[in-house]
CSV table of C-alpha atoms in Angstrom, one decimal:
chain,number,residue,atom,x,y,z
A,71,UNK,CA,108.2,48.0,-160.7
A,72,UNK,CA,105.5,51.2,-160.3
A,73,UNK,CA,104.8,53.5,-163.2
A,74,UNK,CA,103.5,56.8,-162.6
A,75,UNK,CA,102.3,59.9,-164.4
A,76,UNK,CA,103.1,63.5,-163.8
A,77,UNK,CA,100.8,66.1,-165.0
A,78,UNK,CA,101.9,70.0,-165.3
A,79,UNK,CA,99.4,72.9,-165.0
A,80,UNK,CA,98.9,75.7,-167.1
A,81,UNK,CA,95.1,76.5,-167.1
A,82,UNK,CA,93.5,76.1,-170.6
A,83,UNK,CA,96.7,74.8,-172.1
A,84,UNK,CA,95.5,71.7,-170.0
A,85,UNK,CA,93.1,70.8,-172.7
A,86,UNK,CA,96.5,69.5,-174.5
A,87,UNK,CA,96.7,67.1,-171.4
A,88,UNK,CA,93.1,66.2,-171.5
A,89,UNK,CA,93.5,65.0,-175.2
A,90,UNK,CA,96.3,62.9,-174.4
A,91,UNK,CA,94.8,61.5,-171.4
A,92,UNK,CA,91.6,60.4,-173.4
A,93,UNK,CA,93.6,58.7,-175.8
A,94,UNK,CA,95.1,56.9,-172.9
A,95,UNK,CA,92.1,55.8,-171.8
A,96,UNK,CA,90.8,54.5,-175.1
A,97,UNK,CA,93.8,52.6,-175.6
A,98,UNK,CA,94.0,51.1,-172.0
A,99,UNK,CA,97.4,52.9,-171.0
A,100,UNK,CA,97.2,52.7,-167.1
A,101,UNK,CA,99.4,54.1,-164.5
A,102,UNK,CA,100.0,53.0,-160.5
A,103,UNK,CA,99.6,56.7,-159.4
A,104,UNK,CA,99.2,60.1,-160.8
A,105,UNK,CA,100.9,63.3,-159.5
A,106,UNK,CA,99.2,66.6,-160.9
A,107,UNK,CA,99.6,70.2,-160.4
A,108,UNK,CA,96.7,73.0,-161.1
A,109,UNK,CA,94.9,72.3,-164.2
A,110,UNK,CA,96.6,68.6,-164.4
A,111,UNK,CA,94.7,67.9,-161.1
A,112,UNK,CA,91.4,69.8,-162.3
A,113,UNK,CA,91.1,67.8,-165.6
A,114,UNK,CA,93.4,64.8,-164.8
A,115,UNK,CA,91.0,63.7,-162.0
A,116,UNK,CA,88.9,62.6,-164.9
A,117,UNK,CA,91.5,59.9,-165.8
A,118,UNK,CA,91.0,58.1,-162.5
A,119,UNK,CA,87.3,58.4,-163.0
A,120,UNK,CA,87.7,56.9,-166.4
A,121,UNK,CA,85.4,59.7,-168.0
A,122,UNK,CA,86.6,60.2,-171.5
A,123,UNK,CA,85.5,63.3,-173.0
A,124,UNK,CA,84.1,65.0,-169.9
A,125,UNK,CA,86.9,67.7,-169.6
A,126,UNK,CA,86.7,69.2,-173.2
A,127,UNK,CA,82.9,68.5,-173.0
A,128,UNK,CA,82.1,70.6,-169.9
A,129,UNK,CA,84.9,73.4,-170.9
A,130,UNK,CA,83.4,73.8,-174.3
A,131,UNK,CA,79.6,74.1,-172.9
A,132,UNK,CA,80.1,76.2,-169.6
A,133,UNK,CA,83.4,78.4,-170.5
A,134,UNK,CA,81.4,81.5,-171.5
A,135,UNK,CA,79.3,81.1,-168.3
A,136,UNK,CA,80.1,84.1,-166.0
A,137,UNK,CA,79.7,81.8,-163.0
A,138,UNK,CA,82.5,79.5,-164.4
A,139,UNK,CA,85.1,81.9,-165.0
A,140,UNK,CA,84.8,85.9,-165.2
A,141,UNK,CA,85.6,89.3,-163.7
A,142,UNK,CA,82.2,89.2,-162.4
A,143,UNK,CA,83.2,86.2,-160.5
A,144,UNK,CA,86.0,87.6,-159.4
A,145,UNK,CA,84.4,90.9,-158.0
A,146,UNK,CA,81.6,88.8,-156.6
A,147,UNK,CA,83.0,85.9,-155.1
A,148,UNK,CA,86.8,86.6,-154.7
A,149,UNK,CA,87.4,83.6,-157.3
A,150,UNK,CA,88.0,84.5,-161.0
A,151,UNK,CA,87.0,80.7,-161.4
A,152,UNK,CA,83.8,80.3,-159.4
A,153,UNK,CA,84.2,77.9,-156.6
A,154,UNK,CA,80.7,77.0,-156.0
A,155,UNK,CA,79.7,76.5,-159.9
A,156,UNK,CA,83.0,74.7,-160.6
A,157,UNK,CA,83.3,72.4,-157.7
A,158,UNK,CA,79.7,71.9,-156.7
A,159,UNK,CA,77.0,72.7,-159.2
A,160,UNK,CA,79.2,71.5,-162.2
A,161,UNK,CA,80.3,68.1,-160.8
A,162,UNK,CA,77.2,67.4,-158.9
A,163,UNK,CA,74.6,68.6,-161.3
A,164,UNK,CA,75.5,69.5,-164.8
A,165,UNK,CA,78.2,67.0,-166.1
A,166,UNK,CA,78.4,64.4,-163.0
A,167,UNK,CA,81.5,63.6,-161.6
A,168,UNK,CA,81.9,59.7,-161.2
A,169,UNK,CA,83.2,59.4,-157.7
A,170,UNK,CA,82.3,55.5,-157.5
A,171,UNK,CA,84.4,55.0,-160.2
A,172,UNK,CA,87.1,57.4,-158.8
A,173,UNK,CA,87.0,55.9,-155.5
A,174,UNK,CA,87.2,52.2,-156.6
A,175,UNK,CA,90.2,52.8,-158.9
A,176,UNK,CA,93.1,51.8,-156.7
A,177,UNK,CA,95.3,54.4,-158.7
A,178,UNK,CA,96.8,57.1,-156.4
A,179,UNK,CA,96.1,60.6,-157.1
A,180,UNK,CA,98.3,63.1,-155.5
A,181,UNK,CA,97.8,66.7,-156.0
A,182,UNK,CA,100.1,69.6,-155.1
A,183,UNK,CA,99.2,72.7,-153.3
A,184,UNK,CA,101.2,75.7,-152.0
A,185,UNK,CA,101.0,76.7,-148.3
A,186,UNK,CA,100.5,80.2,-148.5
A,187,UNK,CA,102.1,80.8,-145.2
A,188,UNK,CA,105.5,78.8,-145.8
A,189,UNK,CA,105.6,78.8,-149.7
A,190,UNK,CA,106.2,75.4,-149.6
A,191,UNK,CA,104.5,72.5,-151.3
A,192,UNK,CA,101.8,70.4,-149.6
A,193,UNK,CA,100.6,66.9,-151.1
A,194,UNK,CA,97.5,64.9,-150.8
A,195,UNK,CA,96.3,61.8,-152.0
A,196,UNK,CA,92.8,62.0,-153.3
A,197,UNK,CA,91.2,58.5,-152.7
A,198,UNK,CA,87.4,58.8,-152.9
A,199,UNK,CA,86.8,62.0,-155.1
A,200,UNK,CA,84.2,63.2,-152.6
A,201,UNK,CA,83.7,67.0,-151.4
A,202,UNK,CA,87.1,67.1,-149.4
A,203,UNK,CA,88.7,65.7,-152.2
A,204,UNK,CA,87.6,68.4,-154.6
A,205,UNK,CA,88.6,70.9,-152.1
A,206,UNK,CA,92.2,69.9,-152.5
A,207,UNK,CA,91.9,69.7,-156.2
A,208,UNK,CA,90.3,73.5,-156.2
A,209,UNK,CA,93.4,74.4,-153.9
A,210,UNK,CA,95.7,73.1,-156.3
A,211,UNK,CA,94.4,75.0,-159.1
A,212,UNK,CA,93.7,78.4,-157.1
A,213,UNK,CA,95.5,81.1,-158.9
A,214,UNK,CA,97.3,83.7,-156.3
A,215,UNK,CA,95.8,86.9,-156.2
A,216,UNK,CA,92.6,85.9,-158.3
A,217,UNK,CA,91.4,83.1,-156.0
A,218,UNK,CA,90.6,83.0,-152.2
A,219,UNK,CA,92.9,80.9,-150.3
A,220,UNK,CA,91.1,77.4,-149.8
A,221,UNK,CA,91.4,76.5,-145.9
A,222,UNK,CA,92.0,72.9,-145.3
A,223,UNK,CA,93.3,71.3,-142.1
A,224,UNK,CA,94.2,74.6,-140.7
A,225,UNK,CA,96.3,75.3,-143.6
A,226,UNK,CA,95.6,78.0,-146.4
A,227,UNK,CA,96.4,76.6,-149.8
A,228,UNK,CA,96.8,78.0,-153.4
A,229,UNK,CA,98.1,76.6,-156.6
A,230,UNK,CA,100.5,74.0,-156.6
A,231,UNK,CA,102.4,75.3,-159.4
A,232,UNK,CA,103.8,78.1,-157.2
A,233,UNK,CA,106.0,75.4,-155.1
A,234,UNK,CA,106.4,72.6,-157.7
A,235,UNK,CA,105.4,72.9,-161.4
A,236,UNK,CA,106.4,69.3,-162.3
A,237,UNK,CA,106.5,66.8,-159.5
A,238,UNK,CA,108.5,64.3,-161.0
A,239,UNK,CA,111.2,63.9,-158.0
A,240,UNK,CA,108.2,63.5,-155.7
A,241,UNK,CA,106.9,60.8,-157.6
A,242,UNK,CA,110.2,59.1,-157.5
A,243,UNK,CA,110.7,59.4,-153.8
A,244,UNK,CA,107.2,57.7,-153.6
A,245,UNK,CA,108.7,54.9,-155.2
A,246,UNK,CA,107.3,55.3,-158.9
A,247,UNK,CA,110.6,54.3,-160.6
A,248,UNK,CA,109.5,55.0,-164.1
A,249,UNK,CA,107.1,57.8,-164.9
A,250,UNK,CA,105.4,59.3,-168.0
A,251,UNK,CA,105.4,63.2,-167.8
A,252,UNK,CA,103.0,65.4,-169.7
A,253,UNK,CA,104.2,69.2,-170.0
A,254,UNK,CA,102.1,71.9,-171.5
A,255,UNK,CA,105.0,74.1,-173.0
A,256,UNK,CA,107.4,72.9,-176.0
A,257,UNK,CA,111.0,72.0,-174.9
A,258,UNK,CA,112.1,75.4,-176.0
A,259,UNK,CA,110.2,77.1,-173.2
A,260,UNK,CA,111.8,79.2,-170.4
A,261,UNK,CA,109.8,80.7,-167.9
A,262,UNK,CA,110.5,84.4,-167.4
A,263,UNK,CA,109.7,87.0,-164.5
A,264,UNK,CA,106.0,87.8,-164.5
A,265,UNK,CA,105.2,91.3,-165.5
A,266,UNK,CA,103.4,93.5,-163.1
A,267,UNK,CA,104.8,91.6,-160.1
A,268,UNK,CA,104.5,94.8,-158.1
A,269,UNK,CA,100.6,94.4,-158.3
A,270,UNK,CA,100.9,90.8,-157.1
A,271,UNK,CA,103.2,91.8,-154.2
A,272,UNK,CA,100.5,94.4,-153.3
A,273,UNK,CA,97.6,91.9,-153.5
A,274,UNK,CA,99.6,89.3,-151.5
A,275,UNK,CA,101.0,91.5,-149.1
A,276,UNK,CA,99.7,89.3,-145.9
A,277,UNK,CA,101.6,86.5,-147.5
A,278,UNK,CA,105.3,87.3,-147.8
A,279,UNK,CA,106.5,83.7,-148.2
A,280,UNK,CA,104.0,83.0,-151.0
A,281,UNK,CA,105.4,86.1,-152.9
A,282,UNK,CA,108.9,85.2,-152.2
A,283,UNK,CA,107.9,81.6,-153.8
A,284,UNK,CA,106.4,83.5,-156.6
A,285,UNK,CA,109.3,85.6,-157.2
A,286,UNK,CA,111.7,82.9,-157.4
A,287,UNK,CA,109.5,80.5,-159.4
A,288,UNK,CA,111.0,81.2,-162.9
A,289,UNK,CA,114.3,79.8,-161.9
A,290,UNK,CA,112.9,77.1,-159.9
A,291,UNK,CA,110.5,76.2,-162.9
A,292,UNK,CA,113.4,76.2,-165.4
A,293,UNK,CA,115.5,73.9,-163.1
A,294,UNK,CA,112.6,71.6,-162.5
A,295,UNK,CA,112.4,71.4,-166.2
A,296,UNK,CA,116.0,70.8,-166.6
A,297,UNK,CA,115.7,67.9,-164.1
A,298,UNK,CA,112.7,66.5,-166.4
A,299,UNK,CA,115.0,66.6,-169.2
A,300,UNK,CA,117.9,64.8,-167.4
A,301,UNK,CA,115.5,61.8,-166.4
A,302,UNK,CA,114.5,61.6,-170.0
A,303,UNK,CA,118.0,61.4,-171.4
A,304,UNK,CA,118.6,58.8,-168.7
A,305,UNK,CA,115.6,56.3,-169.8
A,306,UNK,CA,113.7,56.9,-166.6
A,307,UNK,CA,111.1,59.5,-167.8
A,308,UNK,CA,109.0,59.4,-171.0
A,309,UNK,CA,108.1,62.9,-171.7
A,310,UNK,CA,105.2,64.2,-173.9
A,311,UNK,CA,105.3,67.7,-174.8
A,312,UNK,CA,103.6,70.1,-177.4
A,313,UNK,CA,105.9,70.5,-180.4
A,314,UNK,CA,105.4,74.2,-180.5
A,315,UNK,CA,103.7,76.6,-178.4
A,316,UNK,CA,99.7,76.0,-177.7
A,317,UNK,CA,98.9,79.7,-178.2
A,318,UNK,CA,96.2,79.8,-176.0
A,319,UNK,CA,95.2,82.0,-172.9
A,320,UNK,CA,94.9,81.1,-169.6
A,321,UNK,CA,91.2,81.9,-169.1
A,322,UNK,CA,90.3,80.9,-173.1
A,323,UNK,CA,86.8,80.9,-173.6
A,324,UNK,CA,86.3,80.3,-177.4
A,325,UNK,CA,85.1,76.7,-177.7
A,326,UNK,CA,86.8,76.5,-181.0
A,327,UNK,CA,90.2,77.4,-179.5
A,328,UNK,CA,89.7,74.7,-176.5
A,329,UNK,CA,88.8,71.9,-179.3
A,330,UNK,CA,91.8,73.1,-181.3
A,331,UNK,CA,94.2,72.5,-178.2
A,332,UNK,CA,92.4,69.3,-177.3
A,333,UNK,CA,92.6,67.7,-180.8
A,334,UNK,CA,96.5,68.7,-180.7
A,335,UNK,CA,96.8,66.6,-177.6
A,336,UNK,CA,94.9,63.8,-179.1
A,337,UNK,CA,97.3,63.7,-182.2
A,338,UNK,CA,100.5,63.9,-180.0
A,339,UNK,CA,99.1,60.9,-178.1
A,340,UNK,CA,98.3,59.0,-180.8
A,341,UNK,CA,101.5,59.9,-182.2
A,342,UNK,CA,103.7,58.8,-179.4
A,343,UNK,CA,101.5,55.7,-178.3
A,344,UNK,CA,103.9,52.7,-179.9
A,345,UNK,CA,106.8,54.3,-178.1
A,346,UNK,CA,104.8,54.8,-174.9
A,347,UNK,CA,104.1,51.1,-175.1
A,348,UNK,CA,107.4,49.8,-175.4
A,349,UNK,CA,108.4,52.3,-172.6
A,350,UNK,CA,105.8,50.8,-170.2
A,351,UNK,CA,106.7,47.2,-171.5
A,352,UNK,CA,110.2,47.9,-170.8
A,353,UNK,CA,109.6,48.8,-167.3
A,354,UNK,CA,107.2,45.8,-166.4
């Protein structure tokens, strides 16, 4: 029986996920496959490459670098999160991404993107961690209206969370019968319509299907989360979520705040570890 790991996005709420994943690595918790969205993909790739502490380390070190994330980067490059810095300079020179270990790990690593012309989800299994795989990861995390389209295989791609926020059903269809799901919002959270949506509509006026997907995202997100709850009640999913709102901005740059949320994830991961081990044993 294959076990899967499903990672929600959430920008810098992903530090919560990173803390949990580091606890998993330290305690030899492994999976047959991962499906990751947005920040879940950018930080979760370090789980497949087995690089404990890498995500929190480079975020604390470079979060205030304008080339990493800034309005200046958006104005100059078209990307709020600088594509060259984040997906070339950082993994190749400043905090090396271990592509050899990533490629040698047989675990599947599916990332979810949104096709900007159709508004539908597109999935890709990153197997080697090479430059092309990093383009898929970048696409999964490219927030609409503040990122350029990422062009791959004739498609224009953007943030996977627009189409599918928590790809649990996808993993089940791929044959992962029991799944661990890491969410970055508490159980009480319900997504509401985005403020200033008319500005987003104007910025993305050339992509009407993407605009439609963004407009209907709150309803679909809430339905997606209800499905996760259902599978949790049925014993088919083990869900880890923050107890309360993480109260961190999407582009938080304060290293202390990043560390706080990371440690919240670590504490949660350690707390659920015995129950998680039992869940995995029961599925073997």
